[in-house]
Amino acid sequence: MSTLRAPTPGKTRVCPHCRTTILESANLCPPCRHHLRSGTSGAASVFPSATALKVEGTLRHPGTTQVLEYSMIMTIRNERGEEVARQIVGVGALQPSETRTFSLAVEVFTPKT
Ligand SMILES: [Zn+2]
């Protein structure tokens, strides 16, 4: 009988390197790219099974002399439209002639059993 446990889908843990909340099944932290011990059966996903959504857009300063400020806000809603997560990903200022490109990717994983 094996004492190894299968990962619980959707269960999270905190990366010891960057303190980001990540999937328990991950053995590579997406933000800081540190390798992690999974503590599971060793069958955790290293790479996403698919990129289900990818959106990218560029914000250009309109050319006035005023500095602009921006906030990148990410929200996740469930099938009833209820907000389950809301986070400011980044904030900053945009000087005349500057641009910022914002990218969002949703990766899905199939935990192996
Ligand atoms: Zn990390």
XYZ file of N, CA, C and O and ligand atoms in Angstrom:
453
model
N 0.833 -1.181 0.000
C 0.000 0.000 0.000
C 0.876 1.243 0.000
O 1.831 1.353 0.748
N 0.548 2.188 -0.861
C 1.323 3.404 -0.986
C 0.914 4.421 0.070
O -0.254 4.558 0.398
N 1.907 5.115 0.597
C 1.610 6.191 1.538
C 1.554 7.544 0.834
O 1.296 8.552 1.464
N 1.805 7.544 -0.478
C 1.749 8.788 -1.231
C 0.300 9.180 -1.442
O -0.553 8.343 -1.666
N 0.056 10.468 -1.370
C -1.311 10.939 -1.551
C -1.455 11.666 -2.885
O -0.522 12.300 -3.357
N -2.632 11.573 -3.457
C -2.905 12.273 -4.703
C -3.198 13.736 -4.383
O -3.747 14.049 -3.335
N -2.826 14.651 -5.277
C -3.119 16.058 -5.023
C -4.620 16.314 -5.031
O -5.360 15.688 -5.773
N -5.086 17.210 -4.162
C -6.483 17.619 -4.137
C -6.657 18.749 -5.137
O -6.030 19.798 -4.983
N -7.486 18.565 -6.167
C -7.640 19.608 -7.184
C -8.064 20.944 -6.564
O -9.003 21.007 -5.774
N -7.357 21.992 -6.923
C -7.680 23.343 -6.466
C -7.088 23.732 -5.121
O -7.160 24.892 -4.723
N -6.488 22.780 -4.407
C -5.899 23.100 -3.107
C -4.655 23.971 -3.317
O -3.890 23.756 -4.253
N -4.461 24.919 -2.418
C -3.356 25.864 -2.583
C -2.334 25.746 -1.455
O -2.585 25.122 -0.431
N -1.208 26.384 -1.680
C -0.161 26.520 -0.671
C 0.610 27.795 -0.999
O 0.413 28.408 -2.051
N 1.481 28.192 -0.108
C 2.258 29.414 -0.288
C 3.677 29.044 -0.719
O 4.313 28.188 -0.088
N 4.143 29.680 -1.776
C 5.521 29.453 -2.231
C 6.484 29.954 -1.150
O 6.381 31.103 -0.708
N 7.429 29.123 -0.699
C 8.363 29.566 0.347
C 9.354 30.620 -0.142
O 9.998 31.275 0.674
N 9.470 30.794 -1.441
C 10.430 31.758 -1.976
C 9.835 33.149 -2.161
O 10.433 34.135 -1.769
N 8.632 33.234 -2.751
C 8.055 34.544 -3.063
C 6.752 34.808 -2.321
O 6.179 35.888 -2.455
N 6.257 33.849 -1.548
C 5.050 33.981 -0.719
C 3.763 34.106 -1.538
O 2.725 34.499 -1.018
N 3.793 33.781 -2.823
C 2.594 33.808 -3.650
C 1.782 32.542 -3.400
O 2.349 31.466 -3.202
N 0.462 32.668 -3.403
C -0.404 31.507 -3.284
C -0.454 30.805 -4.638
O -0.803 31.412 -5.646
N -0.079 29.530 -4.629
C -0.035 28.748 -5.869
C -0.754 27.423 -5.644
O -1.123 27.085 -4.519
N -0.970 26.659 -6.713
C -1.591 25.347 -6.590
C -0.659 24.399 -5.844
O 0.555 24.397 -6.053
N -1.253 23.580 -4.987
C -0.467 22.596 -4.252
C 0.227 21.621 -5.206
O 1.317 21.137 -4.942
N -0.400 21.338 -6.324
C 0.148 20.367 -7.268
C 1.335 20.899 -8.061
O 2.046 20.134 -8.700
N 1.555 22.209 -8.037
C 2.640 22.785 -8.829
C 3.989 22.428 -8.239
O 4.183 22.520 -7.029
N 4.914 22.018 -9.079
C 6.278 21.816 -8.590
C 7.233 22.839 -9.195
O 8.427 22.744 -9.039
N 6.628 23.855 -9.857
C 7.373 25.009 -10.341
C 6.494 26.227 -10.065
O 5.349 26.265 -10.497
N 7.011 27.188 -9.306
C 6.225 28.376 -8.970
C 6.100 29.260 -10.210
O 7.115 29.681 -10.764
N 4.873 29.577 -10.660
C 4.726 30.386 -11.881
C 5.378 31.772 -11.794
O 6.065 32.173 -12.738
N 5.224 32.534 -10.687
C 5.835 33.869 -10.677
C 7.354 33.864 -10.544
O 8.044 34.575 -11.249
N 7.908 33.071 -9.615
C 9.352 33.169 -9.357
C 10.150 32.044 -10.014
O 11.373 32.088 -10.004
N 9.468 31.024 -10.555
C 10.107 29.927 -11.307
C 11.003 29.037 -10.453
O 11.835 28.307 -10.982
N 10.875 29.110 -9.115
C 11.629 28.195 -8.269
C 10.988 26.810 -8.312
O 9.768 26.691 -8.327
N 11.839 25.796 -8.319
C 11.342 24.427 -8.226
C 10.956 24.144 -6.779
O 11.647 24.563 -5.856
N 9.858 23.433 -6.605
C 9.328 23.153 -5.281
C 9.132 21.663 -5.120
O 8.844 20.961 -6.089
N 9.245 21.201 -3.891
C 8.878 19.821 -3.606
C 7.372 19.780 -3.482
O 6.779 20.560 -2.732
N 6.743 18.894 -4.218
C 5.289 18.894 -4.248
C 4.674 18.304 -2.996
O 3.590 18.675 -2.606
N 5.313 17.342 -2.363
C 4.724 16.711 -1.195
C 3.566 15.801 -1.557
O 2.851 15.313 -0.710
N 3.372 15.587 -2.845
C 2.287 14.720 -3.301
C 2.902 13.476 -3.918
O 4.037 13.138 -3.647
N 2.185 12.833 -4.773
C 2.629 11.575 -5.333
C 3.795 11.737 -6.307
O 4.265 10.755 -6.846
N 4.224 12.945 -6.545
C 5.304 13.160 -7.483
C 4.816 13.271 -8.902
O 5.580 13.428 -9.832
N 3.519 13.195 -9.087
C 2.948 13.251 -10.422
C 2.368 14.629 -10.733
O 1.547 14.798 -11.585
N 2.802 15.628 -9.986
C 2.233 16.955 -10.179
C 2.593 17.518 -11.545
O 3.586 17.154 -12.142
N 1.765 18.419 -12.005
C 1.981 19.046 -13.291
C 3.085 20.082 -13.183
O 3.073 20.930 -12.311
N 4.057 20.004 -14.066
C 5.090 21.016 -14.148
C 4.639 22.106 -15.102
O 4.804 23.282 -14.854
N 4.031 21.707 -16.191
C 3.603 22.647 -17.210
C 2.080 22.603 -17.331
O 1.470 21.575 -17.079
N 1.471 23.703 -17.704
C 0.013 23.694 -17.857
C -0.418 22.750 -18.968
O 0.290 22.535 -19.943
N -1.618 22.171 -18.804
C -2.176 21.308 -19.828
C -2.585 22.122 -21.040
O -2.549 21.642 -22.164
N -3.017 23.364 -20.788
C -3.436 24.232 -21.878
C -3.491 25.663 -21.380
O -3.640 25.906 -20.189
N -3.366 26.591 -22.301
C -3.630 27.994 -21.989
C -5.039 28.257 -22.482
O -5.295 28.323 -23.684
N -5.987 28.374 -21.532
C -7.395 28.491 -21.884
C -7.758 29.890 -22.353
O -8.728 30.070 -23.083
N -6.991 30.869 -21.933
C -7.299 32.257 -22.289
C -6.010 33.055 -22.271
O -5.192 32.908 -21.357
N -5.827 33.890 -23.299
C -4.665 34.772 -23.317
C -5.084 36.084 -23.976
O -5.589 36.087 -25.097
N -4.905 37.165 -23.246
C -5.293 38.485 -23.734
C -4.115 39.425 -23.519
O -3.448 39.374 -22.487
N -3.854 40.270 -24.512
C -2.771 41.231 -24.377
C -3.187 42.545 -25.017
O -3.842 42.548 -26.061
N -2.839 43.636 -24.385
C -3.150 44.951 -24.939
C -2.118 45.961 -24.513
O -1.474 45.817 -23.478
N -1.933 46.978 -25.350
C -0.948 48.011 -25.080
C -1.652 49.348 -24.847
O -2.541 49.721 -25.600
N -1.241 50.023 -23.789
C -1.759 51.341 -23.443
C -0.692 52.359 -23.809
O 0.429 52.289 -23.318
N -1.061 53.279 -24.703
C -0.127 54.331 -25.104
C -0.584 55.652 -24.501
O -1.770 55.949 -24.495
N 0.368 56.426 -24.052
C 0.041 57.762 -23.542
C -0.535 58.565 -24.705
O -0.011 58.527 -25.818
N -1.612 59.331 -24.459
C -2.258 60.041 -25.574
C -1.462 61.223 -26.116
O -1.863 61.827 -27.119
N -0.350 61.559 -25.506
C 0.487 62.610 -26.067
C 0.344 63.962 -25.400
O 1.018 64.904 -25.785
N -0.502 64.055 -24.418
C -0.590 65.314 -23.679
C 0.637 65.439 -22.780
O 1.459 64.526 -22.712
N 0.750 66.537 -22.094
C 1.905 66.721 -21.210
C 1.674 66.163 -19.820
O 2.609 66.104 -19.020
N 0.438 65.765 -19.518
C 0.137 65.260 -18.185
C 0.586 63.809 -18.018
O 0.441 62.997 -18.933
N 1.090 63.514 -16.836
C 1.413 62.136 -16.476
C 0.119 61.431 -16.107
O -0.751 62.010 -15.459
N -0.046 60.186 -16.539
C -1.232 59.398 -16.204
C -0.839 58.302 -15.223
O 0.292 57.821 -15.229
N -1.789 57.904 -14.400
C -1.589 56.769 -13.512
C -2.494 55.633 -13.971
O -3.553 55.870 -14.532
N -2.085 54.388 -13.709
C -2.910 53.245 -14.098
C -2.918 52.196 -12.984
O -2.012 52.141 -12.150
N -3.970 51.390 -12.986
C -4.098 50.224 -12.109
C -4.533 49.058 -12.971
O -5.477 49.177 -13.732
N -3.869 47.941 -12.862
C -4.297 46.731 -13.555
C -5.027 45.862 -12.536
O -4.433 45.404 -11.557
N -6.326 45.668 -12.765
C -7.183 44.945 -11.830
C -7.619 43.640 -12.479
O -8.054 43.626 -13.623
N -7.496 42.546 -11.745
C -7.894 41.234 -12.226
C -9.032 40.734 -11.333
O -8.930 40.812 -10.105
N -10.104 40.251 -11.940
C -11.201 39.661 -11.178
C -11.533 38.286 -11.755
O -11.369 38.044 -12.953
N -11.987 37.397 -10.889
C -12.457 36.070 -11.293
C -13.882 35.934 -10.781
O -14.144 36.205 -9.609
N -14.804 35.531 -11.649
C -16.205 35.324 -11.268
C -16.585 33.870 -11.533
O -16.101 33.256 -12.477
N -17.497 33.365 -10.721
C -17.972 31.996 -10.930
C -19.157 31.986 -11.910
O -19.499 33.017 -12.495
N -19.788 30.816 -12.088
C -20.865 30.650 -13.062
C -22.109 31.467 -12.721
O -22.969 31.689 -13.569
N -22.214 31.964 -11.490
C -23.347 32.814 -11.085
C -22.990 34.299 -11.126
O -23.782 35.138 -10.718
N -21.801 34.622 -11.601
C -21.380 36.006 -11.689
C -20.852 36.569 -10.388
O -20.569 37.768 -10.300
N -20.703 35.705 -9.384
C -20.191 36.159 -8.095
C -18.666 36.267 -8.152
O -17.990 35.367 -8.654
N -18.170 37.346 -7.606
C -16.739 37.574 -7.619
C -16.068 36.664 -6.589
O -16.405 36.705 -5.411
N -15.126 35.825 -7.037
C -14.425 34.926 -6.125
C -12.996 35.401 -5.864
O -12.351 34.939 -4.924
N -12.502 36.308 -6.695
C -11.173 36.877 -6.463
C -11.101 38.233 -7.144
O -11.681 38.445 -8.213
N -10.416 39.144 -6.496
C -10.187 40.478 -7.063
C -8.827 40.942 -6.552
O -8.564 40.912 -5.353
N -7.968 41.339 -7.475
C -6.614 41.698 -7.078
C -6.063 42.784 -7.996
O -6.282 42.748 -9.207
N -5.360 43.715 -7.405
C -4.623 44.685 -8.207
C -3.275 44.054 -8.511
O -2.494 43.747 -7.608
N -3.031 43.847 -9.777
C -1.811 43.173 -10.204
C -0.632 44.141 -10.214
O 0.490 43.767 -9.879
N -0.900 45.377 -10.589
C 0.173 46.356 -10.631
C -0.380 47.746 -10.840
O -1.468 47.918 -11.375
N 0.380 48.718 -10.381
C 0.022 50.116 -10.575
C 1.274 50.852 -11.035
O 2.389 50.367 -10.868
N 1.069 52.015 -11.619
C 2.219 52.785 -12.050
C 1.817 54.080 -12.707
O 0.645 54.453 -12.701
N 2.803 54.745 -13.249
C 2.580 56.010 -13.941
C 3.053 55.890 -15.381
O 3.957 55.102 -15.687
N 2.399 56.664 -16.230
C 2.724 56.654 -17.659
C 3.109 58.073 -18.070
O 2.289 58.980 -18.068
N 4.370 58.241 -18.393
C 4.866 59.547 -18.838
C 4.532 59.738 -20.316
O 4.328 58.761 -21.040
N 4.474 60.978 -20.779
C 4.259 61.218 -22.209
C 5.282 60.427 -23.040
O 6.458 60.376 -22.688
N 4.828 59.812 -24.104
C 5.603 58.984 -25.045
C 5.855 57.571 -24.521
O 6.460 56.753 -25.213
N 5.412 57.241 -23.312
C 5.616 55.885 -22.792
C 4.432 54.987 -23.133
O 3.319 55.462 -23.358
N 4.679 53.687 -23.124
C 3.631 52.681 -23.302
C 3.808 51.588 -22.261
O 4.893 51.403 -21.707
N 2.736 50.871 -22.008
C 2.777 49.670 -21.162
C 1.939 48.609 -21.856
O 0.849 48.892 -22.358
N 2.448 47.393 -21.876
C 1.714 46.269 -22.436
C 1.270 45.374 -21.298
O 2.081 44.996 -20.449
N -0.025 45.065 -21.267
C -0.618 44.256 -20.204
C -1.010 42.902 -20.809
O -1.638 42.844 -21.861
N -0.637 41.835 -20.133
C -0.946 40.487 -20.601
C -1.634 39.706 -19.495
O -1.267 39.828 -18.325
N -2.603 38.913 -19.879
C -3.315 38.041 -18.943
C -3.375 36.647 -19.563
O -3.739 36.502 -20.728
N -2.990 35.640 -18.813
C -3.080 34.261 -19.286
C -3.734 33.409 -18.203
O -3.418 33.561 -17.023
N -4.642 32.563 -18.602
C -5.259 31.591 -17.700
C -4.794 30.213 -18.149
O -5.099 29.784 -19.262
N -4.020 29.562 -17.291
C -3.500 28.238 -17.606
C -4.309 27.198 -16.838
O -4.652 27.415 -15.674
N -4.615 26.102 -17.459
C -5.346 25.029 -16.788
C -4.437 23.809 -16.670
O -3.586 23.570 -17.513
N -4.635 23.070 -15.605
C -3.796 21.913 -15.294
C -4.679 20.693 -15.087
O -5.786 20.801 -14.576
N -4.163 19.561 -15.467
C -4.824 18.295 -15.177
C -3.925 17.529 -14.228
O -2.920 16.961 -14.661
N -4.261 17.556 -12.932
C -3.426 16.815 -11.982
C -3.424 15.337 -12.332
O -4.486 14.755 -12.594
N -2.257 14.737 -12.336
C -2.165 13.307 -12.602
C -2.435 12.544 -11.314
O -2.071 13.004 -10.246
N -3.048 11.432 -11.463
C -3.350 10.614 -10.269
C -2.465 9.394 -10.243
O -1.903 8.995 -11.229
Zn 7.491 31.549 -5.862
